[in-house]
Tab-separated table of C-alpha atoms and ligand atoms in Angstrom:
chain	number	residue	atom	x	y	z
A	1	MET	CA	-22.908	6.125	6.793
A	2	ILE	CA	-21.152	3.261	5.075
A	3	LEU	CA	-18.524	1.729	7.322
A	4	ILE	CA	-15.913	0.477	4.869
A	5	ASP	CA	-15.002	-2.940	6.194
A	6	GLY	CA	-11.390	-3.453	5.144
A	7	LYS	CA	-11.236	-6.915	6.669
A	8	LYS	CA	-14.196	-8.053	4.587
A	9	ALA	CA	-12.912	-6.352	1.425
A	10	ALA	CA	-9.505	-7.981	1.943
A	11	ALA	CA	-11.069	-11.414	2.517
A	12	GLU	CA	-13.065	-11.023	-0.718
A	13	LEU	CA	-9.966	-9.946	-2.633
A	14	ARG	CA	-7.954	-12.862	-1.213
A	15	GLU	CA	-10.677	-15.279	-2.315
A	16	GLU	CA	-10.564	-13.839	-5.860
A	17	LEU	CA	-6.760	-14.094	-5.851
A	18	LYS	CA	-6.901	-17.682	-4.608
A	19	GLN	CA	-9.059	-18.634	-7.601
A	20	GLU	CA	-6.695	-16.780	-9.913
A	21	VAL	CA	-3.673	-18.617	-8.497
A	22	LEU	CA	-5.429	-21.941	-9.135
A	23	GLN	CA	-6.049	-20.934	-12.751
A	24	LEU	CA	-2.460	-19.769	-13.194
A	25	LYS	CA	-1.191	-23.025	-11.734
A	26	ALA	CA	-3.322	-25.007	-14.179
A	27	LYS	CA	-2.081	-22.912	-17.108
A	28	HIS	CA	1.618	-22.513	-16.295
A	29	ASN	CA	2.215	-25.429	-13.959
A	30	LYS	CA	3.716	-23.094	-11.364
A	31	VAL	CA	2.532	-20.510	-8.855
A	32	PRO	CA	3.725	-16.943	-8.232
A	33	GLY	CA	6.455	-16.685	-5.594
A	34	LEU	CA	6.964	-13.838	-3.118
A	35	THR	CA	10.191	-13.319	-1.185
A	36	VAL	CA	10.287	-10.902	1.729
A	37	ILE	CA	13.587	-9.738	3.192
A	38	LEU	CA	13.399	-8.751	6.845
A	39	ILE	CA	16.339	-7.019	8.508
A	40	GLY	CA	16.606	-6.640	12.259
A	41	ASP	CA	14.068	-7.464	14.922
A	42	MET	CA	11.737	-4.445	15.065
A	43	ALA	CA	8.452	-5.744	16.448
A	44	PRO	CA	6.052	-4.014	13.989
A	45	SER	CA	8.089	-5.212	10.991
A	46	GLN	CA	8.082	-8.763	12.347
A	47	ILE	CA	4.286	-8.650	12.711
A	48	TYR	CA	3.780	-7.198	9.209
A	49	VAL	CA	6.029	-9.827	7.673
A	50	ARG	CA	4.316	-12.666	9.541
A	51	ASN	CA	0.917	-11.420	8.319
A	52	LYS	CA	2.209	-11.105	4.772
A	53	GLU	CA	3.528	-14.668	4.817
A	54	LYS	CA	0.299	-16.045	6.294
A	55	SER	CA	-1.841	-14.264	3.684
A	56	ALA	CA	0.443	-15.343	0.833
A	57	ASN	CA	0.151	-18.979	1.880
A	58	GLU	CA	-3.608	-18.628	2.239
A	59	VAL	CA	-4.048	-17.652	-1.425
A	60	GLY	CA	-1.646	-20.370	-2.595
A	61	LEU	CA	1.427	-18.287	-3.393
A	62	LYS	CA	4.861	-19.670	-2.734
A	63	SER	CA	6.295	-17.432	-0.047
A	64	GLU	CA	9.613	-17.178	1.675
A	65	VAL	CA	11.037	-14.852	4.316
A	66	ILE	CA	14.774	-14.217	4.423
A	67	LYS	CA	15.899	-12.792	7.758
A	68	TYR	CA	19.094	-10.900	8.470
A	69	PRO	CA	20.382	-9.507	11.754
A	70	GLU	CA	20.326	-5.709	12.246
A	71	ALA	CA	24.099	-5.513	11.625
A	72	VAL	CA	24.022	-7.229	8.215
A	73	GLU	CA	26.232	-5.574	5.608
A	74	GLU	CA	24.518	-3.657	2.826
A	75	LYS	CA	26.410	-5.690	0.226
A	76	THR	CA	25.012	-8.966	1.576
A	77	VAL	CA	21.479	-7.657	1.107
A	78	LEU	CA	22.166	-6.235	-2.372
A	79	ASP	CA	23.821	-9.507	-3.477
A	80	LYS	CA	20.805	-11.467	-2.242
A	81	ILE	CA	18.459	-9.171	-4.180
A	82	GLU	CA	20.570	-9.699	-7.341
A	83	GLU	CA	20.292	-13.445	-6.810
A	84	LEU	CA	16.502	-13.235	-6.375
A	85	ASN	CA	16.248	-11.006	-9.469
A	86	LYS	CA	17.693	-13.886	-11.512
A	87	ASP	CA	15.546	-16.600	-9.912
A	88	GLU	CA	12.684	-17.493	-12.251
A	89	ASN	CA	10.651	-18.932	-9.386
A	90	ILE	CA	10.482	-15.555	-7.650
A	91	SER	CA	7.832	-13.196	-9.054
A	92	GLY	CA	7.999	-10.550	-6.339
A	93	ILE	CA	10.654	-9.205	-3.965
A	94	LEU	CA	9.891	-6.989	-0.989
A	95	VAL	CA	12.395	-5.573	1.457
A	96	GLN	CA	10.547	-4.648	4.636
A	97	LEU	CA	11.065	-0.995	5.610
A	98	PRO	CA	12.332	0.752	7.671
A	99	LEU	CA	15.946	-0.336	7.212
A	100	PRO	CA	18.843	0.078	9.651
A	101	LYS	CA	20.638	3.419	9.141
A	102	HIS	CA	23.768	1.906	7.557
A	103	ILE	CA	21.751	0.480	4.656
A	104	ASP	CA	20.879	2.859	1.824
A	105	LYS	CA	17.130	2.536	1.241
A	106	GLN	CA	17.223	3.994	-2.258
A	107	LYS	CA	20.029	1.634	-3.316
A	108	VAL	CA	17.992	-1.313	-2.062
A	109	ILE	CA	14.854	-0.135	-3.869
A	110	GLU	CA	16.737	0.429	-7.128
A	111	THR	CA	18.465	-2.957	-6.991
A	112	ILE	CA	15.141	-4.814	-7.097
A	113	LEU	CA	14.174	-5.438	-10.733
A	114	PRO	CA	11.210	-3.155	-11.554
A	115	GLU	CA	9.411	-6.258	-12.868
A	116	LYS	CA	9.683	-7.857	-9.399
A	117	ASP	CA	9.091	-4.706	-7.357
A	118	VAL	CA	5.829	-5.638	-5.613
A	119	ASP	CA	5.969	-2.492	-3.454
A	120	GLY	CA	5.947	-0.215	-6.508
A	121	PHE	CA	8.766	1.928	-5.067
A	122	HIS	CA	11.303	1.545	-7.922
A	123	PRO	CA	11.674	4.849	-9.843
A	124	MET	CA	10.686	2.987	-13.016
A	125	ASN	CA	7.350	1.986	-11.473
A	126	VAL	CA	6.857	5.448	-9.971
A	127	GLY	CA	7.441	6.952	-13.423
A	128	ASN	CA	5.190	4.448	-15.162
A	129	LEU	CA	2.379	5.141	-12.708
A	130	SER	CA	2.644	8.890	-13.199
A	131	SER	CA	2.769	8.436	-16.997
A	132	GLY	CA	-0.329	6.245	-16.883
A	133	TYR	CA	1.515	3.082	-18.026
A	134	GLU	CA	1.257	-0.400	-16.562
A	135	SER	CA	3.205	-0.620	-13.298
A	136	SER	CA	3.279	-2.013	-9.799
A	137	VAL	CA	1.392	0.400	-7.561
A	138	PRO	CA	2.283	0.804	-3.854
A	139	CYS	CA	0.051	-1.536	-1.867
A	140	THR	CA	-1.540	0.909	0.590
A	141	PRO	CA	-2.819	3.434	-1.983
A	142	LEU	CA	-3.886	0.557	-4.233
A	143	GLY	CA	-6.001	-0.819	-1.385
A	144	CYS	CA	-7.488	2.629	-0.710
A	145	TYR	CA	-8.249	3.039	-4.410
A	146	LEU	CA	-10.065	-0.302	-4.639
A	147	MET	CA	-12.191	0.565	-1.591
A	148	ILE	CA	-13.057	4.006	-2.975
A	149	LYS	CA	-14.034	2.488	-6.349
A	150	LYS	CA	-16.387	0.044	-4.627
A	151	ILE	CA	-18.239	2.937	-2.997
A	152	GLU	CA	-18.141	5.217	-6.043
A	153	PRO	CA	-17.349	3.495	-9.370
A	154	ASN	CA	-17.420	6.743	-11.356
A	155	LEU	CA	-14.928	9.179	-9.863
A	156	SER	CA	-14.711	11.473	-12.857
A	157	GLY	CA	-14.791	15.151	-11.860
A	158	LYS	CA	-14.714	14.450	-8.113
A	159	LYS	CA	-12.532	16.638	-5.957
A	160	ALA	CA	-9.998	14.532	-4.034
A	161	VAL	CA	-7.732	15.814	-1.289
A	162	MET	CA	-4.688	13.851	-0.130
A	163	ILE	CA	-3.390	14.765	3.295
A	164	GLY	CA	0.311	13.886	3.230
A	165	ARG	CA	2.680	13.753	0.257
A	166	SER	CA	4.799	10.694	1.029
A	167	ASN	CA	6.117	8.444	-1.744
A	168	LEU	CA	4.411	5.604	0.082
A	169	ASN	CA	0.921	7.087	0.268
A	170	GLY	CA	-0.028	10.619	-0.794
A	171	LYS	CA	1.799	10.838	-4.133
A	172	PRO	CA	0.837	7.440	-5.608
A	173	MET	CA	-2.715	7.856	-4.274
A	174	ALA	CA	-2.941	11.181	-6.088
A	175	GLN	CA	-1.772	9.517	-9.329
A	176	LEU	CA	-4.389	6.778	-9.057
A	177	LEU	CA	-7.183	9.295	-8.536
A	178	LEU	CA	-5.864	11.565	-11.286
A	179	LYS	CA	-6.087	8.595	-13.648
A	180	GLU	CA	-9.768	8.365	-12.668
A	181	ASN	CA	-10.222	12.010	-13.720
A	182	CYS	CA	-10.503	13.374	-10.199
A	183	THR	CA	-9.325	16.911	-9.525
A	184	VAL	CA	-6.577	16.204	-7.042
A	185	THR	CA	-5.026	18.375	-4.345
A	186	ILE	CA	-2.024	17.145	-2.403
A	187	THR	CA	-1.667	18.822	0.975
A	188	HIS	CA	1.229	18.576	3.436
A	189	SER	CA	2.749	20.038	6.575
A	190	LYS	CA	3.242	23.448	4.949
A	191	THR	CA	-0.304	23.734	3.564
A	192	LYS	CA	-1.796	27.059	4.707
A	193	ASP	CA	-5.413	26.133	5.452
A	194	LEU	CA	-5.875	22.377	5.553
A	195	LYS	CA	-9.417	22.588	6.873
A	196	ALA	CA	-10.509	24.760	3.927
A	197	GLU	CA	-8.894	22.330	1.459
A	198	CYS	CA	-10.611	19.356	3.082
A	199	LEU	CA	-13.993	21.082	3.073
A	200	GLU	CA	-13.842	21.170	-0.741
A	201	ALA	CA	-13.278	17.435	-1.021
A	202	ASP	CA	-15.600	14.685	-2.219
A	203	ILE	CA	-12.836	12.255	-1.272
A	204	ILE	CA	-10.302	12.694	1.537
A	205	VAL	CA	-7.371	10.325	1.971
A	206	ALA	CA	-5.543	11.061	5.231
A	207	ALA	CA	-1.988	9.654	5.495
A	208	VAL	CA	-0.275	11.903	8.010
A	209	GLY	CA	0.468	10.173	11.281
A	210	ILE	CA	-1.306	12.721	13.521
A	211	PRO	CA	-3.996	11.167	15.746
A	212	GLU	CA	-7.534	12.308	14.856
A	213	LEU	CA	-6.357	15.344	12.896
A	214	VAL	CA	-9.401	15.410	10.594
A	215	LYS	CA	-12.460	16.651	12.465
A	216	ALA	CA	-16.147	16.572	11.529
A	217	ASP	CA	-16.178	20.275	10.623
A	218	TRP	CA	-13.400	19.644	8.044
A	219	VAL	CA	-15.548	17.199	6.108
A	220	LYS	CA	-18.184	18.019	3.498
A	221	LYS	CA	-21.447	16.147	3.935
A	222	ASP	CA	-21.363	12.844	2.036
A	223	ALA	CA	-17.618	12.845	1.424
A	224	ILE	CA	-15.755	9.534	1.249
A	225	VAL	CA	-13.046	9.509	3.919
A	226	ILE	CA	-10.164	7.030	3.880
A	227	ASP	CA	-8.007	6.916	6.983
A	228	VAL	CA	-4.515	5.522	6.371
A	229	GLY	CA	-3.034	6.685	9.688
A	230	ILE	CA	-1.935	4.278	12.387
A	231	ASN	CA	-1.180	6.098	15.633
A	232	LYS	CA	-0.443	4.583	19.008
A	233	THR	CA	-2.170	6.622	21.717
A	234	GLU	CA	-3.193	6.178	25.339
A	235	LYS	CA	-6.615	5.030	24.187
A	236	GLY	CA	-5.122	2.493	21.771
A	237	ILE	CA	-4.540	2.590	18.007
A	238	VAL	CA	-6.333	5.457	16.281
A	239	GLY	CA	-6.240	6.865	12.775
A	240	ASP	CA	-5.700	10.367	11.392
A	241	VAL	CA	-9.472	10.933	11.382
A	242	ALA	CA	-11.660	11.574	14.427
A	243	PHE	CA	-13.779	8.528	13.673
A	244	ASP	CA	-16.831	9.070	15.925
A	245	GLU	CA	-17.543	12.636	14.844
A	246	VAL	CA	-16.592	12.240	11.170
A	247	SER	CA	-18.838	9.174	10.888
A	248	LYS	CA	-21.774	11.548	11.439
A	249	VAL	CA	-21.030	13.602	8.287
A	250	ALA	CA	-19.194	11.312	5.886
A	251	LYS	CA	-20.914	9.120	3.313
A	252	ALA	CA	-18.329	6.387	3.859
A	253	LEU	CA	-15.405	5.995	6.241
A	254	THR	CA	-12.707	3.413	6.966
A	255	PRO	CA	-12.142	2.423	10.601
A	256	VAL	CA	-8.706	2.108	12.227
A	257	PRO	CA	-7.879	-0.688	12.729
A	258	GLY	CA	-9.771	-2.862	10.253
A	259	GLY	CA	-9.817	-0.469	7.290
A	260	VAL	CA	-6.828	0.244	5.101
A	261	GLY	CA	-4.418	-2.145	6.894
A	262	PRO	CA	-5.905	-5.495	5.797
A	263	MET	CA	-6.312	-4.266	2.216
A	264	THR	CA	-2.644	-3.278	2.084
A	265	ILE	CA	-1.556	-6.883	2.589
A	266	ALA	CA	-4.131	-8.259	0.150
A	267	CYS	CA	-2.823	-5.791	-2.455
A	268	LEU	CA	0.716	-7.063	-1.948
A	269	LEU	CA	-0.541	-10.495	-3.001
A	270	LYS	CA	-2.356	-8.932	-5.940
A	271	ASN	CA	0.847	-7.176	-7.016
A	272	THR	CA	2.802	-10.442	-6.777
A	273	ILE	CA	0.270	-12.158	-9.038
A	274	GLU	CA	0.339	-9.238	-11.508
A	275	CYS	CA	4.169	-9.431	-11.645
A	276	PHE	CA	3.925	-13.172	-12.326
A	277	LYS	CA	1.372	-12.643	-15.103
A	278	ARG	CA	3.500	-9.969	-16.775
A	279	SER	CA	6.542	-12.280	-16.598
A	280	GLN	CA	4.615	-15.013	-18.423
A	281	LYS	CA	3.646	-12.746	-21.337
B	301	NAD	P1	5.242	10.194	6.297
B	301	NAD	O1	5.692	10.597	7.648
B	301	NAD	O2	6.200	9.705	5.286
B	301	NAD	O3	4.413	11.385	5.637
B	301	NAD	C1	3.515	12.149	6.369
B	301	NAD	C2	3.020	13.267	5.509
B	301	NAD	O4	2.123	14.058	6.271
B	301	NAD	C3	4.122	14.205	5.012
B	301	NAD	O5	3.975	14.376	3.623
B	301	NAD	C4	3.867	15.525	5.746
B	301	NAD	O6	4.122	16.658	4.938
B	301	NAD	C5	2.382	15.427	6.048
B	301	NAD	N1	2.015	16.191	7.241
B	301	NAD	C6	2.634	16.208	8.432
B	301	NAD	N2	2.004	17.058	9.269
B	301	NAD	C7	0.968	17.563	8.592
B	301	NAD	C8	-0.048	18.495	8.905
B	301	NAD	N3	-0.133	19.061	10.097
B	301	NAD	N4	-0.945	18.775	7.948
B	301	NAD	C9	-0.885	18.205	6.729
B	301	NAD	N5	0.053	17.320	6.379
B	301	NAD	C10	0.977	17.009	7.295
B	301	NAD	O7	4.095	9.098	6.585
B	301	NAD	P2	3.539	7.872	5.719
B	301	NAD	O8	4.573	6.845	5.607
B	301	NAD	O9	2.848	8.351	4.489
B	301	NAD	O10	2.437	7.352	6.749
B	301	NAD	C11	1.361	8.172	7.180
B	301	NAD	C12	0.533	7.414	8.192
B	301	NAD	O11	-0.001	6.250	7.581
B	301	NAD	C13	1.302	6.905	9.416
B	301	NAD	O12	0.450	6.974	10.547
B	301	NAD	C14	1.596	5.452	9.073
B	301	NAD	O13	1.738	4.644	10.227
B	301	NAD	C15	0.347	5.096	8.315
B	301	NAD	N6	0.497	3.987	7.356
B	301	NAD	C16	-0.475	3.047	7.333
B	301	NAD	C17	-0.417	2.016	6.426
B	301	NAD	C18	-1.516	1.003	6.409
B	301	NAD	O14	-1.364	-0.052	5.808
B	301	NAD	N7	-2.668	1.291	7.002
B	301	NAD	C19	0.638	1.915	5.538
B	301	NAD	C20	1.617	2.917	5.558
B	301	NAD	C21	1.533	3.941	6.464
C-alpha cells in the first residue's frame, strides 16, 4: 500500500513554488501578495490562518493578515475587500470561514474579485471550473487532485466516487476528475446504498465529517482512497476512512492528519501565484 505523504508532497510543492516566486520576482520586480481576513477568535481558524501565513512567507510571497473582532460590521469587511480588490500589490484575497452569523457569507464571497479569489468560491470561478475554463480551484480538492495524479497520471475511464457534495469539497473534486475523463458519482447523506457505490470505485474521495465511515469492505482492492475528513474523537483526530483496515485493501491512502491538510495550504499558495500570473498577462 502506498501511504500518500501529504506533508512531503506539500513540502515538494512549496519548494517548486518558491523557485517560481524567485523567477517571477526577477521578471516583474514584484512578488505575489496574499491577504487573509480573519474575523473573530475561533481557535481552529486562528491556527489555519497562522499556518497559511507561515507557509506564504516560506515560499517568498508577501502575506498579510487583517483581523477583525467577532462583532465587526458586515459593511466594514465588504469595504475592506473592495479596497483590496483595487490594490495592485494584492494578488489573492481569502476570508477565513466560518463567518459570524450576522455576516452574509455569499455576499463576502461575491465581493472578492474573481481574479483574486484564491479559494475558488466565487460563482464565476465555480462556473469556469464546471465549464472547463481557466479558474481558481478550491484548495482542498486541488490538493487531493494533485496527489491522485501523482499515484495515477492517467485517470481516463476510472470510476471515481465522491462522498459528500459540499461546494468546498465534493462538487469541485467531481469537476476536476470529470475533466480527467473519470466517470464520476457524487454521493451524499440521502444516497441509498453508499457501500455499493464505493465498491465500484477506483478512486474514493471521502469528505463527510463522519469518523471512520468508510470501512475495508466498502473498498475495491487497489482503489485510491483520499480522506478529507477531520474529526475530533476520544482517540484523537481521525478521518472519514477507517485507516488501519482500509490500508489493507487500498492501493494508496492518505493518512489523517498528514494527508490532505498540508496540501490544502500549499495549494492556497499555488492559487495565489496563479492569480498573480494571470494578472500580469
Ligand atoms: P459539509 O458538512 O459541508 O458536507 C458534508 C457532506 O457529506 C454533505 O454533502 C452531506 O450530504 C454528506 N454526508 C453527510 N452524511 C453522509 C452520509 N452518511 N453518507 C454520505 N454522505 C453524507 O462538509 P465539508 O465542508 O465538505 O467537510 C467535510 C469534512 O472534511 C469535514 O470533516 C471537514 O472538517 C473536512 N475538511 C478538511 C479539509 C482539509 O484541508 N483536510 C478541508 C475542508 C474540510
